[in-house]
PDB file of C-alpha atoms in Angstrom:
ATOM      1  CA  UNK A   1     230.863 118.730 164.569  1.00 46.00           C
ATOM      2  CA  UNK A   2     228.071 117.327 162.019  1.00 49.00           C
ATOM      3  CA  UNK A   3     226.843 121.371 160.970  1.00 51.00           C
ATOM      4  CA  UNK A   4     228.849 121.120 158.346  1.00 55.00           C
ATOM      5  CA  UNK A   5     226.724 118.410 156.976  1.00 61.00           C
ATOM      6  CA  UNK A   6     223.350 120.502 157.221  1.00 72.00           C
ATOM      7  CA  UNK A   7     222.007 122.909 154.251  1.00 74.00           C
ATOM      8  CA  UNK A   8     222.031 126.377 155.196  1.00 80.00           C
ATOM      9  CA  UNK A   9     225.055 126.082 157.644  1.00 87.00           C
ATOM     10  CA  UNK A  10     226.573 129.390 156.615  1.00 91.00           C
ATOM     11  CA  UNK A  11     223.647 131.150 156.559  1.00 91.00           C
ATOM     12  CA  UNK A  12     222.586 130.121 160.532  1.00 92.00           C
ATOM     13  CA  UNK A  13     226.375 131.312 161.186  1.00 94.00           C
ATOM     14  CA  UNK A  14     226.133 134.281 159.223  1.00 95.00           C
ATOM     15  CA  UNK A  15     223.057 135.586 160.594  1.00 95.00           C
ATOM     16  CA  UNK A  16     224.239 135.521 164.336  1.00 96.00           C
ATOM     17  CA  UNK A  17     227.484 136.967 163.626  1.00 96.00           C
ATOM     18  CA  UNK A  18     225.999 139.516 161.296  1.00 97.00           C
ATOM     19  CA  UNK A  19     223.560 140.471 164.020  1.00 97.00           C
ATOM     20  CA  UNK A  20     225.666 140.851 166.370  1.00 97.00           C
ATOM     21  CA  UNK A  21     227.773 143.914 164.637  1.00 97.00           C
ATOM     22  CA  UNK A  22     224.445 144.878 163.520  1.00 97.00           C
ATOM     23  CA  UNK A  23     223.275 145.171 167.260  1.00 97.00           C
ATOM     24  CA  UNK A  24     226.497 147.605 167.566  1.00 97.00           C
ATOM     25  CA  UNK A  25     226.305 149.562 164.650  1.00 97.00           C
ATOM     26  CA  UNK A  26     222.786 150.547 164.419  1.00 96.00           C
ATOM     27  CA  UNK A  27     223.214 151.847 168.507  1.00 95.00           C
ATOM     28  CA  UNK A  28     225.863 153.590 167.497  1.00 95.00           C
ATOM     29  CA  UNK A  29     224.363 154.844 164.631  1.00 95.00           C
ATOM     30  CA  UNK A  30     220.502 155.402 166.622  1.00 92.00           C
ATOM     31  CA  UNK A  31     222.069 157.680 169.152  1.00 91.00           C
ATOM     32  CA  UNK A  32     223.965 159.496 166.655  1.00 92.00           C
ATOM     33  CA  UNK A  33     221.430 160.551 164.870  1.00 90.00           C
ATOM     34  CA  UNK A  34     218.686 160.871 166.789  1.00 87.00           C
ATOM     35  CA  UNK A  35     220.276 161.659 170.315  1.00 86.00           C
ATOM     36  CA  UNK A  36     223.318 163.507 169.643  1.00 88.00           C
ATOM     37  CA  UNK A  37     222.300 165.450 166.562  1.00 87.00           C
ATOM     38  CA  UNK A  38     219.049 165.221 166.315  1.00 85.00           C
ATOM     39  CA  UNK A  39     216.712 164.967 162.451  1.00 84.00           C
ATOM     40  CA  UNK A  40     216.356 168.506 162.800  1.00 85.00           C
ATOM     41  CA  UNK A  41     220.201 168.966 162.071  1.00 87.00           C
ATOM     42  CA  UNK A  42     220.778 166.455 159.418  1.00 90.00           C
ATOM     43  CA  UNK A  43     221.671 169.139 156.972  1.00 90.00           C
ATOM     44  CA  UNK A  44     224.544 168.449 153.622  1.00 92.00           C
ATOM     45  CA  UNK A  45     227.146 169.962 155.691  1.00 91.00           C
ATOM     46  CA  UNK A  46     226.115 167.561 158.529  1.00 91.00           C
ATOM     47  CA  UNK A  47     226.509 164.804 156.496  1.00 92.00           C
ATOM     48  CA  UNK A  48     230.142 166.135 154.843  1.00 93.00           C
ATOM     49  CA  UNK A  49     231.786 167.005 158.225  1.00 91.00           C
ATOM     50  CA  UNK A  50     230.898 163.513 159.375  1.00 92.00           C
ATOM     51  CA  UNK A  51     232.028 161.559 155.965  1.00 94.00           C
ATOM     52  CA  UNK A  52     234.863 164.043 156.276  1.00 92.00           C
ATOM     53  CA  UNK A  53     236.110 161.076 158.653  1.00 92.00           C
ATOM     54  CA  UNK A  54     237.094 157.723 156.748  1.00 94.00           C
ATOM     55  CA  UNK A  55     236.094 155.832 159.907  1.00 95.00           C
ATOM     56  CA  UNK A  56     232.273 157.030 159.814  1.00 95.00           C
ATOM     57  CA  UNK A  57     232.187 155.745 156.134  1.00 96.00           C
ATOM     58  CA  UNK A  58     233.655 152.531 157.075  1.00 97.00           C
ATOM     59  CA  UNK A  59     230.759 151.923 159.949  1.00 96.00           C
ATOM     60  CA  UNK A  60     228.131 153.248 157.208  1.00 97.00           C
ATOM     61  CA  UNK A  61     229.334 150.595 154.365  1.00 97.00           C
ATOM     62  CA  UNK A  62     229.626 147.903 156.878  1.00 97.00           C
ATOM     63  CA  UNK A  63     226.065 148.166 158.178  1.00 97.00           C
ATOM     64  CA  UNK A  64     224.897 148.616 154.941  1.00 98.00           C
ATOM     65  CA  UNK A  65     226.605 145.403 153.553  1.00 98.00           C
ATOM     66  CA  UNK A  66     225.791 143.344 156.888  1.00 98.00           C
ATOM     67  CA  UNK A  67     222.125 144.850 157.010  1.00 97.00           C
ATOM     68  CA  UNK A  68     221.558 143.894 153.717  1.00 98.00           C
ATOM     69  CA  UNK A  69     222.621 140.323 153.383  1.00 97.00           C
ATOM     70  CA  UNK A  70     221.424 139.871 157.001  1.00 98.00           C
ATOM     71  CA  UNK A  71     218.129 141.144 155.954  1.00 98.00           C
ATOM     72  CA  UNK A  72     218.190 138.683 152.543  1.00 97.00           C
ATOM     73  CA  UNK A  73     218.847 136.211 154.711  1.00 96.00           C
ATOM     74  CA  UNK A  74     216.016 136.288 156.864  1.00 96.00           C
ATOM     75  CA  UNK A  75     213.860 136.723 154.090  1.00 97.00           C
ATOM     76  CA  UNK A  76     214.890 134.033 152.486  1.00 95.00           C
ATOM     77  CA  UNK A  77     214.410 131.974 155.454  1.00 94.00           C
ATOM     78  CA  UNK A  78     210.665 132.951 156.144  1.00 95.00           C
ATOM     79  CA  UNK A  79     209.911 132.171 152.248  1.00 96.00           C
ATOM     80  CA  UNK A  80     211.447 128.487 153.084  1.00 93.00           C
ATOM     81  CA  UNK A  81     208.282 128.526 155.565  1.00 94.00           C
ATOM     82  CA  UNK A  82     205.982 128.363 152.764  1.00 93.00           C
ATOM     83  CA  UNK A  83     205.161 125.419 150.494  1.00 92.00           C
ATOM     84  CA  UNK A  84     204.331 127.464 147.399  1.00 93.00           C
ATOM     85  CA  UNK A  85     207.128 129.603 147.467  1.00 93.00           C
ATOM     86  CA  UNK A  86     209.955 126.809 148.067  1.00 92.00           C
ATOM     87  CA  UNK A  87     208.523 125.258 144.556  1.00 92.00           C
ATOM     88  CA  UNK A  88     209.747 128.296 142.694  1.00 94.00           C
ATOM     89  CA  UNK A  89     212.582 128.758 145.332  1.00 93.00           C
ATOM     90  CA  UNK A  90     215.346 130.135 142.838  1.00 94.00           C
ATOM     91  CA  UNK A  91     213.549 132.489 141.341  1.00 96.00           C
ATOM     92  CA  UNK A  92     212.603 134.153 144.718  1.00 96.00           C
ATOM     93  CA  UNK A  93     215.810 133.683 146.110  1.00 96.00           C
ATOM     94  CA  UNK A  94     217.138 135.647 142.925  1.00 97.00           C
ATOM     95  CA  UNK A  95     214.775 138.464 143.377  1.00 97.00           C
ATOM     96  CA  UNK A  96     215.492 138.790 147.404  1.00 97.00           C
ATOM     97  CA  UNK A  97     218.844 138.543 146.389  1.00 97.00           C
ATOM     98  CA  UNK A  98     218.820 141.208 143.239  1.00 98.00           C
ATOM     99  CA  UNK A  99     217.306 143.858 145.628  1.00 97.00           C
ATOM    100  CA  UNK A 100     219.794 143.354 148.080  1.00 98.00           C
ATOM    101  CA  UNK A 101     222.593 143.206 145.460  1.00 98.00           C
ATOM    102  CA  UNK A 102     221.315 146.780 144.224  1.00 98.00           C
ATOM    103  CA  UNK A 103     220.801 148.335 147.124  1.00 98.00           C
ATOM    104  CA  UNK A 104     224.294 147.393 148.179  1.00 98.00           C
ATOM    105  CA  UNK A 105     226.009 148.941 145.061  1.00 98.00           C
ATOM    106  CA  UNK A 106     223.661 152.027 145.172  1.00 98.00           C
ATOM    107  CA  UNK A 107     224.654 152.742 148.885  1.00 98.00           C
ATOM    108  CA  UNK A 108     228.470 151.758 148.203  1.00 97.00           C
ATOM    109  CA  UNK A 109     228.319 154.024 145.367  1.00 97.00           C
ATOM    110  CA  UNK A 110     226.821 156.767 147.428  1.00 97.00           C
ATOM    111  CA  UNK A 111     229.403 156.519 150.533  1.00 97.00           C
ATOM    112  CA  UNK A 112     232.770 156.090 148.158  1.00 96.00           C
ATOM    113  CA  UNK A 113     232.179 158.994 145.776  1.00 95.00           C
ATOM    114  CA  UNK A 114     230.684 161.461 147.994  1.00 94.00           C
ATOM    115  CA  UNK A 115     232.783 164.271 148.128  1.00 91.00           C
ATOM    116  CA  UNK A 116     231.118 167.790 149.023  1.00 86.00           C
ATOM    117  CA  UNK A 117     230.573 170.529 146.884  1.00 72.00           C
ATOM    118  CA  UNK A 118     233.725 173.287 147.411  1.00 64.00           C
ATOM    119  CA  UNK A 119     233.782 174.988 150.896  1.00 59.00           C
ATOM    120  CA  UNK A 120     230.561 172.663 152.414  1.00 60.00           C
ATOM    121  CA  UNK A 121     232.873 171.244 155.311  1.00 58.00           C
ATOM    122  CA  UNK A 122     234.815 174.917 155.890  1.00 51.00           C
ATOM    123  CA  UNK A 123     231.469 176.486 156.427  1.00 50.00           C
ATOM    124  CA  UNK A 124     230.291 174.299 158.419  1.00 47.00           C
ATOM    125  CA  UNK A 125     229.693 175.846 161.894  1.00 50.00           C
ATOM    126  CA  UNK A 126     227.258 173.609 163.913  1.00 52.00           C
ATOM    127  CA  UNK A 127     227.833 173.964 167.810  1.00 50.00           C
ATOM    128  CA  UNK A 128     227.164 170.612 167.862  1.00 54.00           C
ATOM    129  CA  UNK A 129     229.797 169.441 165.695  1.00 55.00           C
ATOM    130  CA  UNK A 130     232.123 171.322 167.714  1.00 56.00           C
ATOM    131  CA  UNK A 131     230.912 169.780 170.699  1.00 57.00           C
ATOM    132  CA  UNK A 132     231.602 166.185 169.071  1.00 57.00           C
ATOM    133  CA  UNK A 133     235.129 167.490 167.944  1.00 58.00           C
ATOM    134  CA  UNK A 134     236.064 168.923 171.792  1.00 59.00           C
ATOM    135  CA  UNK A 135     234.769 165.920 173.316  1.00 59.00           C
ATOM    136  CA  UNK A 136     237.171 163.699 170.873  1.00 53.00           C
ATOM    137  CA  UNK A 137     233.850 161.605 169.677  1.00 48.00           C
ATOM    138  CA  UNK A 138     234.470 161.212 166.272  1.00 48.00           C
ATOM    139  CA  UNK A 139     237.300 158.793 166.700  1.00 43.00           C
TER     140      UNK A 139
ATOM    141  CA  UNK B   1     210.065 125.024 166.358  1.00 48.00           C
ATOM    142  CA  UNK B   2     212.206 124.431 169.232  1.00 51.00           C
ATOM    143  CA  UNK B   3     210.489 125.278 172.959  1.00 48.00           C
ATOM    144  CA  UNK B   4     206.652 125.564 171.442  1.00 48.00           C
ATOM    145  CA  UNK B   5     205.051 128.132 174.083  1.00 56.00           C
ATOM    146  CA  UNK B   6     202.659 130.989 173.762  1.00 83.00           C
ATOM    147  CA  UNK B   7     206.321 133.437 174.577  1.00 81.00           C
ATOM    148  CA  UNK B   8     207.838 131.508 171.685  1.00 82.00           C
ATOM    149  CA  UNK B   9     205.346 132.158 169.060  1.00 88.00           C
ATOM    150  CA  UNK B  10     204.773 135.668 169.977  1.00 91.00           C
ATOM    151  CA  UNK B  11     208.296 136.219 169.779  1.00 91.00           C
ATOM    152  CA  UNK B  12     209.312 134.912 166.575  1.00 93.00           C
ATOM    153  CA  UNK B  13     206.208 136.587 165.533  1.00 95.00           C
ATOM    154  CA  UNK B  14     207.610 139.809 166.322  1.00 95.00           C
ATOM    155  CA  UNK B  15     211.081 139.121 164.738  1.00 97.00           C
ATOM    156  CA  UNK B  16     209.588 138.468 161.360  1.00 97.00           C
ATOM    157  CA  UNK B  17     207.404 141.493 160.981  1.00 97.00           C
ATOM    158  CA  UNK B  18     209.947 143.505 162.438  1.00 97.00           C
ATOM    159  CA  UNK B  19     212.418 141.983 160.463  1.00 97.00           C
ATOM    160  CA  UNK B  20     210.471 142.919 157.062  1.00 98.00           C
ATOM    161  CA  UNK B  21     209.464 145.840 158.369  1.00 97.00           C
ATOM    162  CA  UNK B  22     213.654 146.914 158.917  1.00 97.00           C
ATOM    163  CA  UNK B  23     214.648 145.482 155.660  1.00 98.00           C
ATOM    164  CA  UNK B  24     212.678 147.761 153.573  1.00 97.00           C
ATOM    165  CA  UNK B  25     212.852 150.156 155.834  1.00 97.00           C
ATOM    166  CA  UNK B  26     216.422 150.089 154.951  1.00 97.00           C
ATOM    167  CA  UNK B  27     215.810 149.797 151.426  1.00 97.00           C
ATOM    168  CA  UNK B  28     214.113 152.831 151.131  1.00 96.00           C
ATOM    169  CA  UNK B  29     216.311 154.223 154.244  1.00 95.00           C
ATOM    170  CA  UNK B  30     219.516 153.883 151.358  1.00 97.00           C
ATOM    171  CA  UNK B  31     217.186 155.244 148.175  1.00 97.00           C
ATOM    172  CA  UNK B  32     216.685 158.580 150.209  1.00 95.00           C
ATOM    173  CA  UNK B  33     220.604 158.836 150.640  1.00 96.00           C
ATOM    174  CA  UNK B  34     220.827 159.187 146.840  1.00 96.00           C
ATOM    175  CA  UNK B  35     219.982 162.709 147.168  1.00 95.00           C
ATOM    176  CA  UNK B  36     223.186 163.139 148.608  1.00 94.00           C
ATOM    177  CA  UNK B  37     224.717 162.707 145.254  1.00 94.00           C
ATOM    178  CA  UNK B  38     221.788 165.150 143.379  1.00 93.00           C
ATOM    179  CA  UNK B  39     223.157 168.101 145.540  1.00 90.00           C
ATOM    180  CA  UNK B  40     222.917 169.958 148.816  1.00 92.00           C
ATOM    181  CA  UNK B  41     219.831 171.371 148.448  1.00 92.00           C
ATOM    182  CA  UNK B  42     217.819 168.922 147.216  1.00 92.00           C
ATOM    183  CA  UNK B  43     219.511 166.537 150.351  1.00 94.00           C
ATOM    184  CA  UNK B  44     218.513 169.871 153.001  1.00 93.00           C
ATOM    185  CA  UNK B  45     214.736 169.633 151.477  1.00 93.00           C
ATOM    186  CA  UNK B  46     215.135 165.375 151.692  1.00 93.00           C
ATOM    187  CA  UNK B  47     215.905 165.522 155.707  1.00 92.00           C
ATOM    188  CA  UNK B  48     213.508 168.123 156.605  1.00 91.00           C
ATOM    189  CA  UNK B  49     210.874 165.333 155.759  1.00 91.00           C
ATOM    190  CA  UNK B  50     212.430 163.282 159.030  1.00 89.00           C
ATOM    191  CA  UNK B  51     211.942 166.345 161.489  1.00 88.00           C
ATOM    192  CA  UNK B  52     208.146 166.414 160.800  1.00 90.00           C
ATOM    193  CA  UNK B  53     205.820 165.121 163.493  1.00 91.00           C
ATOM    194  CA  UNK B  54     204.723 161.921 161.212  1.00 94.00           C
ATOM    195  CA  UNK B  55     207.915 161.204 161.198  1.00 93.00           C
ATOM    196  CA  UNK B  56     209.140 161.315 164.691  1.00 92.00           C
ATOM    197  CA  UNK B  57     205.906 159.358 165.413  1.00 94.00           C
ATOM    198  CA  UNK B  58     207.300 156.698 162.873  1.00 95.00           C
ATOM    199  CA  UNK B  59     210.938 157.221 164.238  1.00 94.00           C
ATOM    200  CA  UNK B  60     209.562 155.923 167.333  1.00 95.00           C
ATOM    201  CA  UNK B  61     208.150 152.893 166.029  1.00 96.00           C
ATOM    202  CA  UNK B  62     211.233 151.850 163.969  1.00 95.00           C
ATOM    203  CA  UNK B  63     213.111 152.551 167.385  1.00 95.00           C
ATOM    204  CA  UNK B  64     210.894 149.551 169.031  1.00 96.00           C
ATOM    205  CA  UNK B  65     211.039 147.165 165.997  1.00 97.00           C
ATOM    206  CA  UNK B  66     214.990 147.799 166.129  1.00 97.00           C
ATOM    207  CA  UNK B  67     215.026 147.390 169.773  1.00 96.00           C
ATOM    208  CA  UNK B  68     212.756 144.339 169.830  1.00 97.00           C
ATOM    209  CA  UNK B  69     214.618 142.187 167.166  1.00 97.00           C
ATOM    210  CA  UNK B  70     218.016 142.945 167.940  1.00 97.00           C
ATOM    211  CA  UNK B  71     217.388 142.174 172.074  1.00 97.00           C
ATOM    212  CA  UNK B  72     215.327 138.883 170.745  1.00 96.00           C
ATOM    213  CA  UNK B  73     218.071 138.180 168.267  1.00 97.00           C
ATOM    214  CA  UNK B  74     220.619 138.114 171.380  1.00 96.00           C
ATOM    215  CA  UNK B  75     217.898 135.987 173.223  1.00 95.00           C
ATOM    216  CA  UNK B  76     218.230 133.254 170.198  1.00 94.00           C
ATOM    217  CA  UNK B  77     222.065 133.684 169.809  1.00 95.00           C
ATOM    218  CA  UNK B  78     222.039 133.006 174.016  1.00 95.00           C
ATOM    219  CA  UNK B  79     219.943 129.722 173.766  1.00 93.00           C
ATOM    220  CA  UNK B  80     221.769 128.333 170.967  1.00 92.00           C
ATOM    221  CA  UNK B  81     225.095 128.833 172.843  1.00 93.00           C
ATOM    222  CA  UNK B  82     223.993 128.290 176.251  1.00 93.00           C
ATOM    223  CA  UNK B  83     222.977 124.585 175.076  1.00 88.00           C
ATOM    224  CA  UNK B  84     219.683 125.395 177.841  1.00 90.00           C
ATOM    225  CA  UNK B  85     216.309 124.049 175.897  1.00 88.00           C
ATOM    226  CA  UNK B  86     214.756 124.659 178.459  1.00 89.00           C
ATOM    227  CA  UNK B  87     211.171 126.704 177.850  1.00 87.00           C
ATOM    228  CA  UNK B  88     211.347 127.890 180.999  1.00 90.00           C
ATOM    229  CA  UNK B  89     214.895 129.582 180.533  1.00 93.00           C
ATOM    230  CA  UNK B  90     213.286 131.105 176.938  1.00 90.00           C
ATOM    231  CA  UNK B  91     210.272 132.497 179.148  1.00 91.00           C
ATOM    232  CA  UNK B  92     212.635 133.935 181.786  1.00 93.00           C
ATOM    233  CA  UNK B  93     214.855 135.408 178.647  1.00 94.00           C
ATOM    234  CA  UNK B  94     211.369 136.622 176.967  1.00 94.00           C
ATOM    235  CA  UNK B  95     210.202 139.026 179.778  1.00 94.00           C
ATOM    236  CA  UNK B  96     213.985 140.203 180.277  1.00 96.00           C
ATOM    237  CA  UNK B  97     213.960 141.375 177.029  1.00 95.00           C
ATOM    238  CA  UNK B  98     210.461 143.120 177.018  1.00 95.00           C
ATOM    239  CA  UNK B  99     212.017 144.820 180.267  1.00 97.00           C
ATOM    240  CA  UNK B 100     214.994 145.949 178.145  1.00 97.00           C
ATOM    241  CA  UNK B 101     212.901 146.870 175.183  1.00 96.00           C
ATOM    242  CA  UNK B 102     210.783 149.006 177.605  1.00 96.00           C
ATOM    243  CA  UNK B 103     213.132 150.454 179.283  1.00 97.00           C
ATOM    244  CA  UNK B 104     215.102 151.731 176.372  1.00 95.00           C
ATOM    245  CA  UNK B 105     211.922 152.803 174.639  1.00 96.00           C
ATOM    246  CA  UNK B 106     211.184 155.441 177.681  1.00 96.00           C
ATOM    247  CA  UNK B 107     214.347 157.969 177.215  1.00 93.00           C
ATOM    248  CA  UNK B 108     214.233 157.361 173.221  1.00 92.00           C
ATOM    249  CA  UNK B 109     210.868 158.219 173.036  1.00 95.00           C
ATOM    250  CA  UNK B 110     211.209 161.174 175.395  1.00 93.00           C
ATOM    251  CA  UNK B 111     214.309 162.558 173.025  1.00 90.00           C
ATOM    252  CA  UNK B 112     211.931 161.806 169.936  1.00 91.00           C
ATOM    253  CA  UNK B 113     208.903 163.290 170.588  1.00 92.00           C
ATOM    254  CA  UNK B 114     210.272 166.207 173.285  1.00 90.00           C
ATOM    255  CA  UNK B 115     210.373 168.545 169.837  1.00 86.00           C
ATOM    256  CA  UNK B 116     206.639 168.316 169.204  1.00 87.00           C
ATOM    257  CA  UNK B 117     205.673 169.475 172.629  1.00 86.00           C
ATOM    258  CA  UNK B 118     208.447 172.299 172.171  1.00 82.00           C
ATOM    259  CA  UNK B 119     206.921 173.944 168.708  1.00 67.00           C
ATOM    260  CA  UNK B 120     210.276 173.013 167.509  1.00 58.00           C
ATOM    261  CA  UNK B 121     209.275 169.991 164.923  1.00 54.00           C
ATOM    262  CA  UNK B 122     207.220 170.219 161.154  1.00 51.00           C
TER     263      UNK B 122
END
């Protein structure tokens, strides 16, 4: 196939295949929050029962690595639109690509080292945790 | 531009502004997560900010821009696969997704907002 001959090649591929997890992983994410528990129960025990699970951190670093780079992507792709901007083209693409970086390491930083203060998972007694845990949700 | 039609441009309209408007939504979305690592309290007094009626307003919004590029994402990723350039199949794949988009909207906005009518929200 000639693709491989055009600029930006990985990026076109990326972008689908990124946005396709992204598609799954934000639903699942959505109705997790929203639906199933709600803003109004989004408390620091919340948060340590469900990182309590390795597989919820694994979906939360994965959408934040393919959200980000997705999102630099696409960025990057509008500035391309614009004559002005493609003259100074590095330097944008190094900023897009700096804020991405960053908030990459600060959210992969936040979802490796969490670990909850002493007893915040034990006292945890939300009915609808228990609900998720009964119903077998979590894995 | 490939099928240049009045659906077209409004669509990848739509996907750019809703595409900024998610990335720094998201950008901010992982800045407010840092209060996880300050401590429990200061992360309780951080999500009580999402359970006032502004923001189940704005929740509702970011639902539709999330809706609204991801279906018109999977409308691109079908025409480039389905090797159709047709406009006609775009235009057909257009309204199916502002059915879907509308559709979805109803129930999430009903779970959203349901609070605010209860007293239950702010």
């Amino acid at each position: 196939m000639s693709y491989k001959k055009v600029p930006g090649t990985f990026a076109w591929w990326f972008q689908r295949i990124s946005g396709s997890f992204l598609i799954i992983l934000i639903f699942i994410h959505f109705i997790d929050v929203h639906f199933i528990f709600g803003v109004e129960n989004l408390e620091y025990e919340t948060v340590a029962e469900k990182w309590n699970k390795p597989f919820w951190r694994i979906m939360d670093a994965l959408m934040l690595v393919f959200g980000m780079i997705h999102g630099a992507n696409g960025i990057e792709s509008i500035l391309l639109d614009y004559k002005k901007i493609r003259k100074y083209k590095a330097y944008w693409f190094f900023f897009i690509r700096a804020i991405s970086a960053v908030t990459i390491i600060i959210g992969s930083w936040i979802i490796v080292t969490f670990s909850p203060e002493e007893g915040s998972v034990a006292k945890y007694e939300s009915p609808v945790a228990e609900m998720r845990d009964e119903s077998g949700s979590h894995e | 531009m490939r099928y240049s039609i009045k659906e077209g441009m409004l669509s990848w309209l739509l996907h750019r502004l809703t595409g900024i408007g998610i990335f720094i939504f998201l950008i901010i979305h992982v800045m407010g997560a840092i209060y996880l690592k300050i401590g429990p309290e200061e992360w309780n007094h951080h999500v009580e900010l999402f359970n006032t009626p502004f923001f189940r307003v704005a929740e509702v919004g970011l639902m539709g821009a999330i809706l609204w590029h991801g279906l018109n994402g999977l409308r691109i990723i079908i025409i480039d696969f389905s090797g159709i350039r047709t406009s006609h199949f775009a235009k057909f794949l257009f309204w199916i997704i502002v059915f879907l988009t509308i559709l979805l909207m109803l129930p999430g906005t009903y779970i959203l907002l349901k609070p605010l009518f209860e007293g239950v929200a702010g």
